[in-house]
CSV table of C-alpha atoms in Angstrom, one decimal:
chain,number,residue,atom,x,y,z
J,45,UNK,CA,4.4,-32.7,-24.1
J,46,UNK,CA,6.5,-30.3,-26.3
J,47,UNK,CA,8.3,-26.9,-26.2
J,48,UNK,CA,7.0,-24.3,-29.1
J,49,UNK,CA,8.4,-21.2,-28.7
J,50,UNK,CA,7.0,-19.5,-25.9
J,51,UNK,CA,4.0,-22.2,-25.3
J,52,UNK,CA,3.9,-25.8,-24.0
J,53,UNK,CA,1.3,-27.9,-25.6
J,54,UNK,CA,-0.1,-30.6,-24.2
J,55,UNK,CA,-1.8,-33.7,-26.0
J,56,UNK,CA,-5.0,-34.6,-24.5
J,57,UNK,CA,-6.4,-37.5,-26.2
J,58,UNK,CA,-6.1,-40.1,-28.8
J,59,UNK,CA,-7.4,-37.2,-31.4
J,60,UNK,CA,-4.4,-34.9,-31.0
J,61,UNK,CA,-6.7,-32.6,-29.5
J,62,UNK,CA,-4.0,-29.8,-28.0
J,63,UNK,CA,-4.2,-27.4,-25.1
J,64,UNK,CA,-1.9,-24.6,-25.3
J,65,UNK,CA,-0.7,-22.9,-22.2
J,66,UNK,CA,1.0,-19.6,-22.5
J,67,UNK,CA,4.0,-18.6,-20.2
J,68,UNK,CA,5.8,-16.0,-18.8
J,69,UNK,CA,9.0,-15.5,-20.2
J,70,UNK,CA,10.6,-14.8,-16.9
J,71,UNK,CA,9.1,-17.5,-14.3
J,72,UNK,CA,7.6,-19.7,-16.5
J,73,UNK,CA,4.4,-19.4,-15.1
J,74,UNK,CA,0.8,-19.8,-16.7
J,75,UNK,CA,-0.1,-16.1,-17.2
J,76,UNK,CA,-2.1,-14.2,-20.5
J,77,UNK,CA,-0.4,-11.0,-19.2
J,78,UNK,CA,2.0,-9.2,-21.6
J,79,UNK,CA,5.1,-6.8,-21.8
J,80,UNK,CA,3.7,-3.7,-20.7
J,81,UNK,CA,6.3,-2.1,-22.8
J,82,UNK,CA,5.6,-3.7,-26.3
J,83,UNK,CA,2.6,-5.6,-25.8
J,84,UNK,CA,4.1,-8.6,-27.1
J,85,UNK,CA,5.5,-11.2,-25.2
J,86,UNK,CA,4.2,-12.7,-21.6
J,87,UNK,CA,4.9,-11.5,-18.4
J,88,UNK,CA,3.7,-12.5,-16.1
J,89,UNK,CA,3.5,-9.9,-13.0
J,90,UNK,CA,5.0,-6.6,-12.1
J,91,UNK,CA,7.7,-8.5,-10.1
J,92,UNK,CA,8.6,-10.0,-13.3
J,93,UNK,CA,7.9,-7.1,-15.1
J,94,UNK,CA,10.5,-5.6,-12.8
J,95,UNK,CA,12.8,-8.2,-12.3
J,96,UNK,CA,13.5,-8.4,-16.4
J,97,UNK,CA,14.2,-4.6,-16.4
J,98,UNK,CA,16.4,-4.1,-13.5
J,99,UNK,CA,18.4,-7.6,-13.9
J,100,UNK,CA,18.0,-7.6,-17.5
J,101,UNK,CA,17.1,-11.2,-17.4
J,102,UNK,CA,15.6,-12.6,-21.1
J,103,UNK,CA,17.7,-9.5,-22.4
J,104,UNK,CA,16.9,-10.9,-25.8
J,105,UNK,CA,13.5,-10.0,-25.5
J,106,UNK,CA,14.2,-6.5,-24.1
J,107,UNK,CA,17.3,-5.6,-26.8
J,108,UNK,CA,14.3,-5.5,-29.0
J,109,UNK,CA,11.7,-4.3,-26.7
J,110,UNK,CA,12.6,-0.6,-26.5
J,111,UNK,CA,10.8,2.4,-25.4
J,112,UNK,CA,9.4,4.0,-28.0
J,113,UNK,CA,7.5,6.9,-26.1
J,114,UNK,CA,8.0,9.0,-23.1
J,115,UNK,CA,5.7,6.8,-21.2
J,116,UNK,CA,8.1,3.7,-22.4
J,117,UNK,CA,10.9,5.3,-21.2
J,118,UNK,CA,9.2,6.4,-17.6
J,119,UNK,CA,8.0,3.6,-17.0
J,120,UNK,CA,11.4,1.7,-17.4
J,121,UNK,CA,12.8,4.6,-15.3
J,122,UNK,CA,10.3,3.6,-12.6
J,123,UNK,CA,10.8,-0.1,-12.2
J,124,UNK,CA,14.6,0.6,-11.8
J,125,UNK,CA,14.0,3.3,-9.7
J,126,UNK,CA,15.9,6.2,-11.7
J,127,UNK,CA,14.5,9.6,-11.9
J,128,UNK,CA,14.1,10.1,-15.5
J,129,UNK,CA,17.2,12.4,-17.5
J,130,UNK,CA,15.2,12.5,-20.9
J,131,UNK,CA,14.1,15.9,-21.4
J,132,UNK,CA,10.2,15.2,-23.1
J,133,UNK,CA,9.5,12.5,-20.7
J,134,UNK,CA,11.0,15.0,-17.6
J,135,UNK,CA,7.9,17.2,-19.4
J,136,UNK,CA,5.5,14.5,-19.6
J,137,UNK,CA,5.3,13.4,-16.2
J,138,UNK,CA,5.5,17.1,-14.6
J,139,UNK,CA,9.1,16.6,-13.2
J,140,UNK,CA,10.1,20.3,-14.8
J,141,UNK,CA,8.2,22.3,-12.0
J,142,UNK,CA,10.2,20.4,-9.3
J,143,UNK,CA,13.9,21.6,-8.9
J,144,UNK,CA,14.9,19.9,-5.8
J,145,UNK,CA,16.2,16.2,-6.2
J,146,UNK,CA,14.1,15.4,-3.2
J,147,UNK,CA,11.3,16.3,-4.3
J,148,UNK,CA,11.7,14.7,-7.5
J,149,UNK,CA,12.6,11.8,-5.9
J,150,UNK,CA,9.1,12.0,-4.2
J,151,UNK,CA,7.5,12.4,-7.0
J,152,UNK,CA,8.9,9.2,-8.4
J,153,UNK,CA,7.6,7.2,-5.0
J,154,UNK,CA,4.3,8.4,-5.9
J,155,UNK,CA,4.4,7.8,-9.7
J,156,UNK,CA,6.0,4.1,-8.3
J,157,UNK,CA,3.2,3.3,-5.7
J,158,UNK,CA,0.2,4.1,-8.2
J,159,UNK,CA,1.8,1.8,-10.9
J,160,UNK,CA,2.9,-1.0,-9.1
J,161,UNK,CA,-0.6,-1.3,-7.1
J,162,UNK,CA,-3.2,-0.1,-9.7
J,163,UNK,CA,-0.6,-2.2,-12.8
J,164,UNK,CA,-0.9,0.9,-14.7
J,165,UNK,CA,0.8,-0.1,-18.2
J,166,UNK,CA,3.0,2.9,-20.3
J,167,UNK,CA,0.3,2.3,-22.9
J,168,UNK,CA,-2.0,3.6,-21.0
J,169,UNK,CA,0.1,6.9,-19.6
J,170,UNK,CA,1.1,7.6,-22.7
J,171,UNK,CA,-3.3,7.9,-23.9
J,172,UNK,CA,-3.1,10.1,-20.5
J,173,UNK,CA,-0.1,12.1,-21.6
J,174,UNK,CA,-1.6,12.6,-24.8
J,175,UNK,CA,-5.1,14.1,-23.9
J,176,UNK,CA,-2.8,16.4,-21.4
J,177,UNK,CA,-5.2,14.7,-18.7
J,178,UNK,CA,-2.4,12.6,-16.5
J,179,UNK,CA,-3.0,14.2,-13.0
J,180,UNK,CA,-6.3,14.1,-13.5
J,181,UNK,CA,-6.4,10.8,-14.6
J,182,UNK,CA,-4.2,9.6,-11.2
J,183,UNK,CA,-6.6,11.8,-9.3
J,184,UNK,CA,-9.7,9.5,-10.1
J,185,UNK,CA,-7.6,6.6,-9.7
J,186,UNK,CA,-6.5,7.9,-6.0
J,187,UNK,CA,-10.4,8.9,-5.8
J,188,UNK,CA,-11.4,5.6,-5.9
J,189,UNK,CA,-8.4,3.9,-4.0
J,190,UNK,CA,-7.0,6.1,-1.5
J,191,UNK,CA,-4.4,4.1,-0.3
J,192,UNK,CA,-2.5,4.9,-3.6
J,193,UNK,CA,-1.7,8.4,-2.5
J,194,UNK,CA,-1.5,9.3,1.3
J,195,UNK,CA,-3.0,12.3,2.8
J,196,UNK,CA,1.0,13.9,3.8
J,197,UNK,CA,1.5,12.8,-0.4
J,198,UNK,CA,-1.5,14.6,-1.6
J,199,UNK,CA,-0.8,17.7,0.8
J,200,UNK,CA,3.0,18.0,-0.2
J,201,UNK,CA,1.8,17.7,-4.0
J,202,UNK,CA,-0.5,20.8,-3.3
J,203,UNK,CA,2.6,22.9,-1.8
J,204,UNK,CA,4.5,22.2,-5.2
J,205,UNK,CA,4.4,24.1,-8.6
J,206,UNK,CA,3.1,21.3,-9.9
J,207,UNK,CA,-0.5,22.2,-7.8
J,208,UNK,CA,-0.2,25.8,-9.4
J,209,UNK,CA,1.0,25.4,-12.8
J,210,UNK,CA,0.4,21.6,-14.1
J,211,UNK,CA,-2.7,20.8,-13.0
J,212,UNK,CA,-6.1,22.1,-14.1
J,213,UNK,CA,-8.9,23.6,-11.9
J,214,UNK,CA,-11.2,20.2,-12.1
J,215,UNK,CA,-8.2,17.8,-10.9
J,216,UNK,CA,-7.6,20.4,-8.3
J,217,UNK,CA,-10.9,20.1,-6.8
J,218,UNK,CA,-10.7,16.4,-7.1
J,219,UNK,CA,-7.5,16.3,-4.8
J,220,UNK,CA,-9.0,18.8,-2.4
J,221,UNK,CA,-11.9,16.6,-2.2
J,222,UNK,CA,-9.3,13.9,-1.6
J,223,UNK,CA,-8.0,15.6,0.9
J,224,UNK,CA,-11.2,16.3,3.4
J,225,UNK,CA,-12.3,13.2,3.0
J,226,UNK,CA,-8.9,11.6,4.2
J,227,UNK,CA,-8.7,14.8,7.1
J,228,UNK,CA,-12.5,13.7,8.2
J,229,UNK,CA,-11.2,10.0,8.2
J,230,UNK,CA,-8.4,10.7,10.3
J,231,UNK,CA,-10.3,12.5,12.6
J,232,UNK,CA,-13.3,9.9,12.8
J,233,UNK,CA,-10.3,7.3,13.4
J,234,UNK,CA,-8.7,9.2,16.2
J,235,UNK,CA,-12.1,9.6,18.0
J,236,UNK,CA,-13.2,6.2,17.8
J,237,UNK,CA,-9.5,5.2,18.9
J,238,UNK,CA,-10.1,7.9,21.6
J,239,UNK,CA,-13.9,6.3,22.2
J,240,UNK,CA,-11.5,3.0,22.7
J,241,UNK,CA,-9.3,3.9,24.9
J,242,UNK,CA,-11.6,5.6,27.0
J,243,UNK,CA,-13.9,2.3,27.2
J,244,UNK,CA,-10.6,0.2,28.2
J,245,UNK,CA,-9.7,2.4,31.1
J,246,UNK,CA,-13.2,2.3,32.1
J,247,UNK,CA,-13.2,-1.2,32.2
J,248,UNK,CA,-9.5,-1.5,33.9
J,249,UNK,CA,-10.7,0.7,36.4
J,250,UNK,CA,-14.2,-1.0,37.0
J,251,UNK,CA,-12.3,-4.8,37.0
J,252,UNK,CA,-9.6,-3.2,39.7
J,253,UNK,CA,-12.3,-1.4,42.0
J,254,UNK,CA,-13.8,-4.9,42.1
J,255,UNK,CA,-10.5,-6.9,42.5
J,256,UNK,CA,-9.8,-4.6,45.2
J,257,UNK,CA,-13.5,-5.3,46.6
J,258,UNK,CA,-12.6,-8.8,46.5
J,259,UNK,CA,-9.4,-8.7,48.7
J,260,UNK,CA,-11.0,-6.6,51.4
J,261,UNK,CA,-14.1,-9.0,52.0
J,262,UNK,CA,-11.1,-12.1,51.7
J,263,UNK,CA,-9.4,-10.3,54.2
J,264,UNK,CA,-12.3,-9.8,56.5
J,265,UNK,CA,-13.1,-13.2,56.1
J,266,UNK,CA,-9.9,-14.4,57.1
J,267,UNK,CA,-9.8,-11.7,60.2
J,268,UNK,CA,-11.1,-13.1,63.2
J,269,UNK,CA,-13.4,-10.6,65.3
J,270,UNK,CA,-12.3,-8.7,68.4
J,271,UNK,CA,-14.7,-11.3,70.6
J,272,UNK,CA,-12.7,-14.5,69.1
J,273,UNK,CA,-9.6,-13.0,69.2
J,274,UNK,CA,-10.1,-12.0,72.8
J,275,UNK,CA,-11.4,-15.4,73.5
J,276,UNK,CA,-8.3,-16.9,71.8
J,277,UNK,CA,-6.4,-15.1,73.7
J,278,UNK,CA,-7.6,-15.9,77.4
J,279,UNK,CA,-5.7,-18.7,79.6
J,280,UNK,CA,-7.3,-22.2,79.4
J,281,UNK,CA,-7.2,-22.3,82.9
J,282,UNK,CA,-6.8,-19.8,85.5
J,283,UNK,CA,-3.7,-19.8,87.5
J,284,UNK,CA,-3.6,-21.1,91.0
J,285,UNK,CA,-2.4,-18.2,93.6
């Protein structure tokens, strides 16, 4: 076995026959993933992904691997968790209608979720960015996993500017349509919790009418009936006078 570069190859046979495994410059482990920054070298998770930004671990690689676009520079600002200062990427990702650090902050936690869980790459926001179609893009993501976005996320982002001014009428209507089918899930999850509960209290109460059932024929059993407790109770013999 030998060390080229980022591979290790591995001599098979007697023919030199060679298998090359690639690895991730971070863990080491077998992975064809890349940098979803520069599309270069492997990584081989988001963890890793994450890990190299934040603790700047193989900062080699990432001297050289800088953000050329907005979506570069986001996306670095949402593995370490920063809510983005450049002004064209502040644009880009629709952090201009929101004034209030909070919200922006929640607007980051959303951006976060939907990358980390659906391993959306800057490449790829960037194309979104581009045809000026990100929300709607993120809509039909959240369409078609809903756990990306939470019904109390999707309702705050319609009580924003952002609703009003940066998104178009068709990804509106995709989020509304988001949002009654998560209301009617709730609701058809509290009434079959309700449907639950009800059933268990039935039952409880059925099993404790019976338990109680149970004790008064033991207790009956174990009573003995005015005649034998009036015969157990008589003399043996009868006193002499």
């Amino acid at each position: 076995m030998s060390d080229i570069g980022d591979f290790v190859v591995d001599v098979v046979d007697s023919e030199d026959e060679v298998k090359v495994v690639d690895e991730c410059i971070i863990c080491d482990e077998a992975t064809m993933r890349k940098c979803a920054v520069c599309n270069d070298v492997l990584i081989c998770s988001m963890n890793c992904q994450q890990i190299a930004v934040i603790d700047d671990v193989n900062s080699d690689h990432f001297d050289m691997c800088v953000a050329d676009t907005s979506a570069d520079t986001f996306y670095k600002d949402v593995l370490c968790n920063r809510i983005p200062r450049d002004e064209q990427t502040i644009m880009d990702f629709q952090f201009i209608w929101l004034h209030d650090i909070t919200d922006r902050r929640k607007l980051l936690e959303i951006y976060a979720t939907i990358i980390r869980q659906a391993d959306v790459t800057p490449r790829e926001m960037g194309i979104w960015v581009e045809e000026k179609k990100l929300f709607e893009r993120i809509a039909m993501l959240v369409y078609t996993s809903p756990t990306l976005m939470s019904l109390d996320d999707v309702r705050w982002l319609k009580e924003t500017d952002i609703w009003t001014r940066g998104l178009s009428k068709t990804t509106q209507a995709v989020f509304q349509d988001i949002i009654f089918k998560q209301e009617r899930f709730q609701r058809e999850l509290g009434m079959m919790r309700h449907l639950e509960t009800k059933y268990i209290m039935t039952r409880l109460e059925e099993k404790s009418a019976i338990y109680q059932e149970a004790e008064v024929s033991v207790g009956q059993r174990e009573r003995p009936s005015d005649q034998a407790r009036s015969l157990s109770e008589r003399p043996y013999s009868i006193p002499k006078t």
